[in-house]
Structure formats: C-alpha cells, structure tokens
Short mmCIF file of C-alpha atoms and ligand atoms in Angstrom, two decimals:
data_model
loop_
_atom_site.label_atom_id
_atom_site.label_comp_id
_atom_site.label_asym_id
_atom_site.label_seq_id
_atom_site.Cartn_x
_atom_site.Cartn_y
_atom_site.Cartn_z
CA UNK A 1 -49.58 -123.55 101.62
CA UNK A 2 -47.11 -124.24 98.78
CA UNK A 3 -47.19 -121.26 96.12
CA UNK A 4 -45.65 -120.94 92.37
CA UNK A 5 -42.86 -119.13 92.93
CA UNK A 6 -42.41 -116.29 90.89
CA UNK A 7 -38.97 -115.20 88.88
CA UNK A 8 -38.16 -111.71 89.78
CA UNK A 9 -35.31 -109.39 88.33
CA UNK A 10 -34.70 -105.87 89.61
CA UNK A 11 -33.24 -103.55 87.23
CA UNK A 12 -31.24 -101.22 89.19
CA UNK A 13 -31.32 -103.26 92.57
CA UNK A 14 -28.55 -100.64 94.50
CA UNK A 15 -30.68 -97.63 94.43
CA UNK A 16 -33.45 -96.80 96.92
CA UNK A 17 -36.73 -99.07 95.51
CA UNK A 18 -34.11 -101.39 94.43
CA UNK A 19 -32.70 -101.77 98.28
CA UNK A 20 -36.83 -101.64 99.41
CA UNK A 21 -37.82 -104.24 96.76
CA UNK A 22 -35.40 -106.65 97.94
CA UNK A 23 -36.44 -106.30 101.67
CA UNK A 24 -40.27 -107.10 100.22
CA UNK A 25 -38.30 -110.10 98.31
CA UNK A 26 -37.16 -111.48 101.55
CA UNK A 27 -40.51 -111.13 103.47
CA UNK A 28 -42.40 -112.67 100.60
CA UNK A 29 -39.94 -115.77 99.90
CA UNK A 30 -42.25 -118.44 99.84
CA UNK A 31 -43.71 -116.24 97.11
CA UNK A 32 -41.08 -115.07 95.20
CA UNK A 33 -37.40 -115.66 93.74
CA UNK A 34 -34.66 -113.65 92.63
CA UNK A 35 -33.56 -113.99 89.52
CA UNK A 36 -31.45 -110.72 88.18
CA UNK A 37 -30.16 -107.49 89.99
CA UNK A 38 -28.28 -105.20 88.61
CA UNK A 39 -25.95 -101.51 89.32
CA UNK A 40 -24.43 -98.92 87.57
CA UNK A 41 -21.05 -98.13 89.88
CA UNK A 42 -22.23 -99.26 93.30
CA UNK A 43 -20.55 -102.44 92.65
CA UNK A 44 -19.23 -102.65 96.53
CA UNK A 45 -23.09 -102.68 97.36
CA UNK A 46 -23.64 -105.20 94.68
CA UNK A 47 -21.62 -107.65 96.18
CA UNK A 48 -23.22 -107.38 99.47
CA UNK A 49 -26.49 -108.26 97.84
CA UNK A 50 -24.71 -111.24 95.54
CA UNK A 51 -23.72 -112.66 99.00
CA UNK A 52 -26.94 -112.35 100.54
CA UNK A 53 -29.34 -112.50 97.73
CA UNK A 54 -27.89 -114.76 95.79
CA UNK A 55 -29.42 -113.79 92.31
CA UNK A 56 -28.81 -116.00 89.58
CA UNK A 57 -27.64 -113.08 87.19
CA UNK A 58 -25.67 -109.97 88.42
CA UNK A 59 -25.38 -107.10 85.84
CA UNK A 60 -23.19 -103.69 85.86
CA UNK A 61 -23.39 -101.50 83.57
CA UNK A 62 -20.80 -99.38 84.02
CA UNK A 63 -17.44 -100.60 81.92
CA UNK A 64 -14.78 -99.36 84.58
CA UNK A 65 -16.59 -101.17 87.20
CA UNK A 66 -17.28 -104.30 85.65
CA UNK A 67 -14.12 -104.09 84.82
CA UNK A 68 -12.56 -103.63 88.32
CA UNK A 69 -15.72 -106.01 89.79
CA UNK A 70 -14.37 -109.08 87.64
CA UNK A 71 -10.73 -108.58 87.95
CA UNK A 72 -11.09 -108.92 91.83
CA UNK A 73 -14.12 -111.21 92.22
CA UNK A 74 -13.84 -113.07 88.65
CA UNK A 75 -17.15 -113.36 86.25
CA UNK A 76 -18.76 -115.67 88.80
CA UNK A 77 -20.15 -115.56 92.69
CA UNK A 78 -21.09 -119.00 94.23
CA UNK A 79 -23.78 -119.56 91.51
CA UNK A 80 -24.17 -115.88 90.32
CA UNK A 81 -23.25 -115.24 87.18
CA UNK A 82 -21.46 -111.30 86.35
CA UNK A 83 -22.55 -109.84 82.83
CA UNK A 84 -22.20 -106.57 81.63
CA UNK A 85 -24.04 -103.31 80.17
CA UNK A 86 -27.40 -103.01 78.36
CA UNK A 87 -26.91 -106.77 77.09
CA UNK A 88 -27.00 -108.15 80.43
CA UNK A 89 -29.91 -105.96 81.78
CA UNK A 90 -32.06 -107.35 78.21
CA UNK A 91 -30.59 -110.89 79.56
CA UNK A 92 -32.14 -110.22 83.30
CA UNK A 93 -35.45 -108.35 81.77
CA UNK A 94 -36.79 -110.84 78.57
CA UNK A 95 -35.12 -114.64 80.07
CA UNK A 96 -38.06 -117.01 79.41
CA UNK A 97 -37.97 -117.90 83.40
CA UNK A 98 -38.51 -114.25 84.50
CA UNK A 99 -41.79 -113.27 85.47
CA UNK A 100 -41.42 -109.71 86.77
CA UNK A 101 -39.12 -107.00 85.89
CA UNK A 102 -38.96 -104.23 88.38
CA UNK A 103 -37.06 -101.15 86.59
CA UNK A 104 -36.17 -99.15 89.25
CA UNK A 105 -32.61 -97.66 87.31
CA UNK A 106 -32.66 -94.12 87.15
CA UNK A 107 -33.19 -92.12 83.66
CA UNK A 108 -33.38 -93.30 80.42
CA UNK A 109 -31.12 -96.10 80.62
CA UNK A 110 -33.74 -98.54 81.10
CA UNK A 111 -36.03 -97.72 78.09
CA UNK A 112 -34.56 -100.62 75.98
CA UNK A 113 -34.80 -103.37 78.62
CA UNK A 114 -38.47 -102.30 79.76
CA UNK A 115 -39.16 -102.20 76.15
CA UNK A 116 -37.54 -105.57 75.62
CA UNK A 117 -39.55 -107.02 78.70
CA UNK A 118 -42.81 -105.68 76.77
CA UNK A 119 -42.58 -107.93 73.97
CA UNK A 120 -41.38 -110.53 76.45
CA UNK A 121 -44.54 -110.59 77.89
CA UNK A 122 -43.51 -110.03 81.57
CA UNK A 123 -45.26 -107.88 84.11
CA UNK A 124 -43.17 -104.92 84.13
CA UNK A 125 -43.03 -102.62 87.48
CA UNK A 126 -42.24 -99.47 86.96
CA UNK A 127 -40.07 -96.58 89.11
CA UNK A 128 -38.72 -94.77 86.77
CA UNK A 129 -40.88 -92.06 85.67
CA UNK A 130 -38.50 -90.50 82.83
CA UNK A 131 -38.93 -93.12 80.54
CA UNK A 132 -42.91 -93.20 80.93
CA UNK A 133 -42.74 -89.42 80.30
CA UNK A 134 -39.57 -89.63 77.45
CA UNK A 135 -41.15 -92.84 75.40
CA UNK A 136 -44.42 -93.22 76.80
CA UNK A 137 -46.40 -93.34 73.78
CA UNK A 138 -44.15 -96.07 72.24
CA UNK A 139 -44.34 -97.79 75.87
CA UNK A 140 -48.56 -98.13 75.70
CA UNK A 141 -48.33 -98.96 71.90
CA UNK A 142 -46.14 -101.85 72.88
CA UNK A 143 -48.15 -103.09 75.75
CA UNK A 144 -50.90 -103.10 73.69
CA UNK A 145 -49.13 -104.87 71.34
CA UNK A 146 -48.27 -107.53 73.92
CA UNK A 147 -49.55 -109.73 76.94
CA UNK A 148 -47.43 -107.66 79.10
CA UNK A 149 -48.64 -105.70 82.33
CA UNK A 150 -46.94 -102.15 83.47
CA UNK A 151 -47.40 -101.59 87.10
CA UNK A 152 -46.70 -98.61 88.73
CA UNK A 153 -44.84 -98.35 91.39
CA UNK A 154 -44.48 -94.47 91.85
CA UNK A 155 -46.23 -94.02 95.29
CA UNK A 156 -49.02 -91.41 94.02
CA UNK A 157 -49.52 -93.89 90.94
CA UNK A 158 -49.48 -96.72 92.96
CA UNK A 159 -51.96 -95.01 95.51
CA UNK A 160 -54.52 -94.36 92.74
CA UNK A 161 -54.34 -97.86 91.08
CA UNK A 162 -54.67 -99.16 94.44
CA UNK A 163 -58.10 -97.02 95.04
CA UNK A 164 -59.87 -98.04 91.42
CA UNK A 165 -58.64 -101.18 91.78
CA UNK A 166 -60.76 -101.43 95.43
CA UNK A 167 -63.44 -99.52 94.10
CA UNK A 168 -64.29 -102.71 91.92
CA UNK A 169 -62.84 -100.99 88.78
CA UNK A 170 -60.72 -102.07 86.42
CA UNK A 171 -56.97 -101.68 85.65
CA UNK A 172 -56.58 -100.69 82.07
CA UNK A 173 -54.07 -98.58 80.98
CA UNK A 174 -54.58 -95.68 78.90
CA UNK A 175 -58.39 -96.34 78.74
CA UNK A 176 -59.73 -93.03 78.18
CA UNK A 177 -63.10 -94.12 77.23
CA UNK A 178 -63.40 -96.50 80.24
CA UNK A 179 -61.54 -94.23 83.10
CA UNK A 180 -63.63 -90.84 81.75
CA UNK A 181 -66.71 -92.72 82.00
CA UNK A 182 -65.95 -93.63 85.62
CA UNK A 183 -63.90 -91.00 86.92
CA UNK A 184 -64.31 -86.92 87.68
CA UNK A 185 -61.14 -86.23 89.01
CA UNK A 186 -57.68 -87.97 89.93
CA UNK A 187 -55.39 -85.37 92.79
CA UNK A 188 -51.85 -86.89 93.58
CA UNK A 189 -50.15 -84.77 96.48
CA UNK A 190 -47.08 -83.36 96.67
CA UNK A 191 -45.24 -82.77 99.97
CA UNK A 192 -43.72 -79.44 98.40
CA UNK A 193 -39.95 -80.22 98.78
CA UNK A 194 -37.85 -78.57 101.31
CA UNK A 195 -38.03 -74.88 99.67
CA UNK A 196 -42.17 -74.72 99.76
CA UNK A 197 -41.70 -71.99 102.88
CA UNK A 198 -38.43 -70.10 101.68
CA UNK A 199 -39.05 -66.66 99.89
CA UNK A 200 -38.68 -66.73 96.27
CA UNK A 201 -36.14 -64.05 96.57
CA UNK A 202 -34.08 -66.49 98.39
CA UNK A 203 -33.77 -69.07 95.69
CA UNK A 204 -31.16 -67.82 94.00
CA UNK A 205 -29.13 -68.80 97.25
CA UNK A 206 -29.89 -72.59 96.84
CA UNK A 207 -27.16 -75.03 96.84
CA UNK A 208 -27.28 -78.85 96.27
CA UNK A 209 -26.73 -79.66 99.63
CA UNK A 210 -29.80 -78.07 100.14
CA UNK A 211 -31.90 -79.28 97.58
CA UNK A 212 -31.11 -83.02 98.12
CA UNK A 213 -32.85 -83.28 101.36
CA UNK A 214 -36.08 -84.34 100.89
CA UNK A 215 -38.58 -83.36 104.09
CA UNK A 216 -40.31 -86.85 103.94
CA UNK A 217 -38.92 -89.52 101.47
CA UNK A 218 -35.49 -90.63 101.66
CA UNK A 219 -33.94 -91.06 97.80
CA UNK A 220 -32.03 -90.72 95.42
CA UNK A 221 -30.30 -87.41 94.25
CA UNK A 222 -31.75 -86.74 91.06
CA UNK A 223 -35.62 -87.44 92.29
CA UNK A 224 -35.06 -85.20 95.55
CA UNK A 225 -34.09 -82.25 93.25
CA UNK A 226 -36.94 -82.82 90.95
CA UNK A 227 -38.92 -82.77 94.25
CA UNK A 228 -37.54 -79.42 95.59
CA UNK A 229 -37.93 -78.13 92.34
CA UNK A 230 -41.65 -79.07 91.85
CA UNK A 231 -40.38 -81.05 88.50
CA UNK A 232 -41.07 -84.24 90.08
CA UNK A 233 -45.23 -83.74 90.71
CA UNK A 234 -44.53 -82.32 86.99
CA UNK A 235 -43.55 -85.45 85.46
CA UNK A 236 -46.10 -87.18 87.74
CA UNK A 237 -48.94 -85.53 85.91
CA UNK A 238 -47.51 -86.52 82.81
CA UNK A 239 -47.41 -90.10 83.92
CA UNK A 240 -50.93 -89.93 85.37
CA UNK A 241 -52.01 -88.94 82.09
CA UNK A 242 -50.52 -91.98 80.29
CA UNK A 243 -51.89 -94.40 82.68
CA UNK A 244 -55.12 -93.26 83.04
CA UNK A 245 -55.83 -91.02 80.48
CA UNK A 246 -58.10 -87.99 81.88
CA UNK A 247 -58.42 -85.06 80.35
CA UNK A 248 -55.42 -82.40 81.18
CA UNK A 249 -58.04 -80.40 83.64
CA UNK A 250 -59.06 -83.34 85.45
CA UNK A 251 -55.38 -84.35 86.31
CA UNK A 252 -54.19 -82.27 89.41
CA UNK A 253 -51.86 -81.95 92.42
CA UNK A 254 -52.09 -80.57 95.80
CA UNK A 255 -49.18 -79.97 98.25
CA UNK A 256 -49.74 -82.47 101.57
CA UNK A 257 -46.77 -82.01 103.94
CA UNK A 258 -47.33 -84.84 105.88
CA UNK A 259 -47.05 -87.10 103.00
CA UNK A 260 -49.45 -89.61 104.13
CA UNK A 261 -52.46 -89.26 101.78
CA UNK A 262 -51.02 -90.40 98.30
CA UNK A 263 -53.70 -89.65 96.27
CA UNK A 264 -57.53 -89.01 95.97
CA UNK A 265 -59.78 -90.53 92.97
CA UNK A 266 -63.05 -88.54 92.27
CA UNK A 267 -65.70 -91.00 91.07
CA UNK A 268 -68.68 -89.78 88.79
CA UNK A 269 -70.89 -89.45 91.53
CA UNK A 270 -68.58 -87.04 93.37
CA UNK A 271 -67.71 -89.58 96.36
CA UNK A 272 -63.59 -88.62 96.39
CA UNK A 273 -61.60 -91.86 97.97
CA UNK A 274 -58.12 -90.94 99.07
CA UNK A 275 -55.41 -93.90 99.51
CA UNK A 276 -53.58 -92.98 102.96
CA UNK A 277 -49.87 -94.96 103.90
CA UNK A 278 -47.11 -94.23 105.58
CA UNK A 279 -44.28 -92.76 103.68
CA UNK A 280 -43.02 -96.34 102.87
CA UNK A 281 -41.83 -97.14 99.54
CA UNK A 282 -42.34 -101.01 100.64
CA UNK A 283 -45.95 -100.25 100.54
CA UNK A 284 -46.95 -99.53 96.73
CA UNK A 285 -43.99 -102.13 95.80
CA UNK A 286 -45.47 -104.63 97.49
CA UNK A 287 -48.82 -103.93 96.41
CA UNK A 288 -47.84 -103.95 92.49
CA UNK A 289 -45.93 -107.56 93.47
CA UNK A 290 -48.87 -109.49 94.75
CA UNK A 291 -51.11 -107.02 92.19
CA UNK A 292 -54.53 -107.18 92.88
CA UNK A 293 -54.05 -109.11 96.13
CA UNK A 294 -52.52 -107.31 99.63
CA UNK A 295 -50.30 -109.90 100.74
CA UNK A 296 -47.31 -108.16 102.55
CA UNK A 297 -47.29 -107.32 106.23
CA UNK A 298 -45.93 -103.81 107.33
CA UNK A 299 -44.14 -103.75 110.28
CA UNK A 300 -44.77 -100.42 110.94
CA UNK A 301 -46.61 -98.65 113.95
CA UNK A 302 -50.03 -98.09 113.72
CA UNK A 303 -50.24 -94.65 111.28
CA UNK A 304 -50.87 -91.32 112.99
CA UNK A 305 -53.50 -89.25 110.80
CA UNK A 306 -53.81 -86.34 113.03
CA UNK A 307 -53.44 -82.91 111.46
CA UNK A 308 -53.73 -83.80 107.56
CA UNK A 309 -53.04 -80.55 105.71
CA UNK A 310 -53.78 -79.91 101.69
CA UNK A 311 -52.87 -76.65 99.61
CA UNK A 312 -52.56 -74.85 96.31
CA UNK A 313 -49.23 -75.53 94.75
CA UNK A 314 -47.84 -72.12 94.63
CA UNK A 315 -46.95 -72.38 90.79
CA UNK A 316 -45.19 -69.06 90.69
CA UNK A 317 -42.09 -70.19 92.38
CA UNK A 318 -42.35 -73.90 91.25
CA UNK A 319 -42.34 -73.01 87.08
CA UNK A 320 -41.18 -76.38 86.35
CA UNK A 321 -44.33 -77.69 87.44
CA UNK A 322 -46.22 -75.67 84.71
CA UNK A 323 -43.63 -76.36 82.23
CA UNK A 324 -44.36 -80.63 82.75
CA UNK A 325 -48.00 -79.75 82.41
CA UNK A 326 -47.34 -77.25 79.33
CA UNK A 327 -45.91 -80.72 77.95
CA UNK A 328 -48.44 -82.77 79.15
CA UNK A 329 -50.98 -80.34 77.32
CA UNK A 330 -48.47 -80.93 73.75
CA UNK A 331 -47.52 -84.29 73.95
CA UNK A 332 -45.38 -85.75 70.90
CA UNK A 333 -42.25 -85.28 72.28
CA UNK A 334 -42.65 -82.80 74.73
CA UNK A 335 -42.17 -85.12 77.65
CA UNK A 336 -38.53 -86.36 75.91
CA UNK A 337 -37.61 -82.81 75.77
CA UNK A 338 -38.89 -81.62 79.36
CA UNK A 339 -36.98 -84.93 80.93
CA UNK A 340 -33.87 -84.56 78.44
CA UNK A 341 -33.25 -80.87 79.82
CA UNK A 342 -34.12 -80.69 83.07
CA UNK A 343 -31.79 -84.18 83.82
CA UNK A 344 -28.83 -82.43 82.43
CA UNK A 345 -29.79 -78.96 84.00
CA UNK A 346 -29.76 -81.03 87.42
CA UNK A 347 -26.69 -82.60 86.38
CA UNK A 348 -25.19 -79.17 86.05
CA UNK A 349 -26.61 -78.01 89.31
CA UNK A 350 -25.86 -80.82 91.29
CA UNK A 351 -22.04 -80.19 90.74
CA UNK A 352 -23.32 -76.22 91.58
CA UNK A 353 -22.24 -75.26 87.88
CA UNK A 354 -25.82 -73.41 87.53
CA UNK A 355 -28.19 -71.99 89.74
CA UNK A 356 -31.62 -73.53 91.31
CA UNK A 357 -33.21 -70.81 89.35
CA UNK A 358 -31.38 -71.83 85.92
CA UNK A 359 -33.34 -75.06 86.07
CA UNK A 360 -36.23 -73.84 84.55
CA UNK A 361 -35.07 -71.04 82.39
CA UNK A 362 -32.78 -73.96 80.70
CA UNK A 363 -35.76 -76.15 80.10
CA UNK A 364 -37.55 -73.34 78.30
CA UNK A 365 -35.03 -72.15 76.10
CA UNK A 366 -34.15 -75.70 74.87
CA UNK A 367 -38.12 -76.19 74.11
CA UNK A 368 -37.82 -72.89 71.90
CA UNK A 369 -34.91 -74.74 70.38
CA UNK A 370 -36.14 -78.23 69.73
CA UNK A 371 -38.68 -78.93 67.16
CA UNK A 372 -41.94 -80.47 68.29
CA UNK A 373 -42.34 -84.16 66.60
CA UNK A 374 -43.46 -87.45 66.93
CA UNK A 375 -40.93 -90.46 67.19
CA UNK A 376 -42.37 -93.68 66.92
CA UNK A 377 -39.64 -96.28 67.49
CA UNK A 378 -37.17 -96.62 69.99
CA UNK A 379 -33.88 -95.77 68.07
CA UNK A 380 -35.52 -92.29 66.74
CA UNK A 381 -36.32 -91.56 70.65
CA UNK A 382 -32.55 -92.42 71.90
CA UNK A 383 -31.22 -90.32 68.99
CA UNK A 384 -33.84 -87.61 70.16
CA UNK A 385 -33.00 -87.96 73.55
CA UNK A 386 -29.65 -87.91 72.46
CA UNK A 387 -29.80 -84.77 70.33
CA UNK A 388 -31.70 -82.65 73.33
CA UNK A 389 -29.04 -83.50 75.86
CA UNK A 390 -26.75 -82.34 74.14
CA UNK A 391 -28.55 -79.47 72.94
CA UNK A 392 -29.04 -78.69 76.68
CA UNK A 393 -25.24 -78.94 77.22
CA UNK A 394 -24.24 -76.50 74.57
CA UNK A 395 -26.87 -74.12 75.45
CA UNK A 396 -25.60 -74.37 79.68
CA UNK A 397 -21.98 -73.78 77.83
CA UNK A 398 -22.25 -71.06 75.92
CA UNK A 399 -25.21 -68.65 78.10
CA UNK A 400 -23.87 -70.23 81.64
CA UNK A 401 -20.16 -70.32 81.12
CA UNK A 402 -19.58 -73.88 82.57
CA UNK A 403 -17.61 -76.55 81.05
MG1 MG B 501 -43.95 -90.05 93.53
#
C-alpha cells in the first residue's frame, strides 16, 4: 500500500524522546519523513543522526556550538542544511511542508516554536511539560484559535488519551463541559522515584548522583530529579488539568512501582479503564504519530503483569507535589512560577550548590515573592519567566550562599 508521507520535524531530536522518536521514524518510513531535527550542545550526536537520518534541516541552538559545528563540517551535510538558534527551530516548526512538530527540547526554550507551529496549523506533539504548565493558558487559547492539534506525548497523558479515545470518546482539549459530563475520575501513577523508601531524615544526605537515577525510565537529568522529587507527577497534574479539564479533586496520582499501568480513567458509571505498557517511551510516541490509529509494532516481549502494586503518595516527604497542585488550584501564573523556580533550584542542586531539601523551600519562598497575575501573550510570559528565574537566583544567592 502506498501512503502520503508525512513531514516530520523533531524539536530537540538528541535528547531521550528525541533519540526514541527517530527509532519510531525509521520503523514507520513508508509512513513518515524527516524533515527538521535539532540540539542544543550535543552537536557530536547531531551529526551521527545528519549521517543517518538525513533531515533536510539541522538546527543548534547553542552559539558556541554552531559555531564550532560549521567551522569543521561547513553550513551544509550531503543535502542537510545547518541553521542556527530560535530562528531555525521556527524554520523546522511553521515550514509549509511540515506536518508534525514533535517538541521534545527541554524547558522553556520551545514555547515560541510550539507557539509558532500553532498558528501554523501543524499537529504539534508534545514532551515537554514546562511549557504546558508555564504558558498553558496562552497554548489552548491559540489552539483554539487555530486548526492545529496538541498531542501528548507524556506517557501518563498519552495513556489517558489513549483510553477515551478507545472508549469511543472524543479528543477535545480543555473541554470541561464535555470531559465532566463523561468522566468521574482521571489517576496517572507515579513510580515514586528512587527516594520513595528512604527515611525522610535521610534526605538531607541526597546528592545528584543519587537523584538522577530513575528506578524505571531512563532520561534526562532534569525530568529524573523532578521524578525523585515528586515535582514531576506535580506538573503532571497541572498538565492533566489543561488537557482535560476536571475539576482539581477529580485529578489524582497514585505511586505504581512497576510502572506498567500509566493511567486509569473513571467513567460516569464508575467502570475505571486503566491503559497498561511497558515502560517504553516508543509506545505513547507512536501512538500520538499515527493518532487515532495503532500502527507501530513493539518489539518487545510479551508484558509481565504479575504483582501490580498502587499506593498513597506519601505527600509529607514529597512537598513539591502539593506545591504543583497548590498551583494547579491558583492558576494565572502559578504554573510559570512553580516551573521557573524549581528548574533553577535543580539547576543549583544538580551542580550540589543546594540541598534536595532546598528544592522546595526555594519554590515557596519565591511564590511569597512573586505577584500572582495573568499574562496573556507570549513576550509578557518570557519576561515573567524571565523575572522569576532570576528572582530564584538572587534569593539561592543571598539565603544559600552559592554563586
Ligand atoms: Mg510522565
């Protein structure tokens, strides 16, 4: 059979759902094309994926390594062309022959090119939660604005999309009417991050090193510290919340271990329908690239589902948890605040300038600092973003004595 072939660029195409969304590429060619990739620094990586990707655009963003990428392999690879920094990722997101923009960069960087693939009409899929949480209100406004599609790609999101979507609902974002009259309850798990077990007195002890190995998932830096810190299922509520729009109380998570059950929908009746995968981030990319169909074959083993455990969060050593829901609860720009602080407290303590425990205390005090507003356009939530970071810094300075 002889399929359209769809234009695909992947915003941040080094990292981990980068790397995974690629692999899908390859196993879905007759399906698919690569049009765009892009990195921040790992531009020795880059070049492995110019050679065997061949994209038609490669973007970095970072101006020493552009720099040092085009004095050695000159602005163009075979037929891929180098450009640089947020002009080049707009280039690879809003092109007229790109279909789908997967924005898997980490942090806010990729607000302006997801916003610019909004009015660009693509179907956006998205990884990175910050920017959902940071700008999500100007995010829905613009998709509704648009003919545009956000998928997510966040395996709990992905899970419960995947589970209305076969219960012969509808996918529409931010619905509240629609989803509350069809839905009790939406639970997203949470594996619990490798300090679920370890005393709280022991906390103070945490290093790093420690915090950066996730039990179950293998990523990135940043998202396995917002795991081990609870922060991560934080932010996920938060992005629940935009996408399907439940009340607060109905919006919930529940440590799994065995991260195999992503999440469980409650219907009206009080049937629950839980979406169960292997921990495979190829899974819920997949599904939001042939979205609705199931077109990608795993080539994993046949799942084990013996011994399936579910528990309270224990909230009283995970207060970043309560702190994303606090914001949640506000909204305005709580979410910019909670993901401006707590990225530059994990900053801090991923170079061990501040303590695991810090993390939270930092967050709080820069909400009592930080005025509670709306911001409505995307240069007012930069400049916010912007003024909260370094807010955050001075405030790590001065009470944490780190430069
Ligand atoms: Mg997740």
């Amino acid at each position: 059979m002889v399929f359209v072939l769809r234009s695909v660029s992947i915003l941040g195409s080094t990292g981990s759902v980068g790397a995974n969304t690629l692999e899908v590429l390859t196993s879905l060619s007759e399906r698919f094309r690569l049009y765009g990739i892009s990195c921040n620094q790992n531009i020795l990586l880059l070049h492995n994926q110019i050679t065997q990707y061949k994209p038609a655009i490669a973007v970095i963003t970072d101006e020493k390594k552009y720099t040092e990428f085009v004095n050695q392999h000159g602005s163009r690879i075979g037929d891929t062309e180098i450009l640089y920094g947020e002009e080049g990722l707009n280039e690879i997101s809003s092109q007229k022959v790109v279909d789908i923009v997967v924005a898997a960069i980490v942090g806010f960087t990729c607000l302006r090119p997801v916003i610019n693939a909004i009015s660009s009409n693509k179907t956006i899929i998205i990884a990175n939660k910050e920017i959902l949480v940071s700008a999500g209100e100007l995010i829905i406004s613009s998709l509704k604005k648009s003919k545009a599609r956000l998928l997510p790609v966040d395996s709990e999101h992905n899970a419960l999309l995947q589970v209305i979507i076969s219960s012969g609902l509808e996918y529409r974002i931010n619905d509240k009417n629609y989803y509350k009259s069809k839905l009790n309850n939406l639970t997203i798990t949470a594996s619990g991050g490798p300090f679920l077990d370890l005393e709280f007195s022991e906390f103070k002890n945490i290093k790093s090193k420690h915090a950066i190995k996730h039990p179950t998932w293998s990523m990135g830096k940043k998202i396995s510290v917002d795991s081990s810190t609870m922060m991560n299922k934080g932010l996920e509520i938060i992005e629940a919340k935009l996408l399907f729009n439940l009340d607060l109380e109905n919006i919930n998570a529940i440590i799994h271990r065995q991260s195999k059950v992503h999440a469980l929908v409650e219907f009206l009746d009080g049937s629950t329908i839980a979406h169960m995968a292997e921990p495979d981030m190829k899974i819920p990319i997949s599904y939001a690239l042939t979205f609705p169909d199931r077109i990608y074959k795993s080539s994993a083993e046949k799942t084990s589902y013996d011994s399936l455990t579910f528990e309270d969060i224990p909230i009283s050593k995970f207060p970043c948890y309560e702190l994303a829901r606090s914001a949640a609860k506000n909204g305005k720009n709580s979410g910019l605040i909670l993901n401006a602080a707590n990225e530059i407290s994990v900053e801090y303590f991923l170079k061990d300038k501040i303590m695991f425990t810090d993390i939270p205390n930092i967050i709080q005090e820069v909400f009592d600092k930080v005025e509670i507003t709306s911001n409505d356009n995307i240069e007012s939530i930069i400049e916010n973003d912007n003024e909260v970071r370094s807010i955050s810094q001075g405030l790590i300075k001065e009470k944490y004595g780190t430069a």
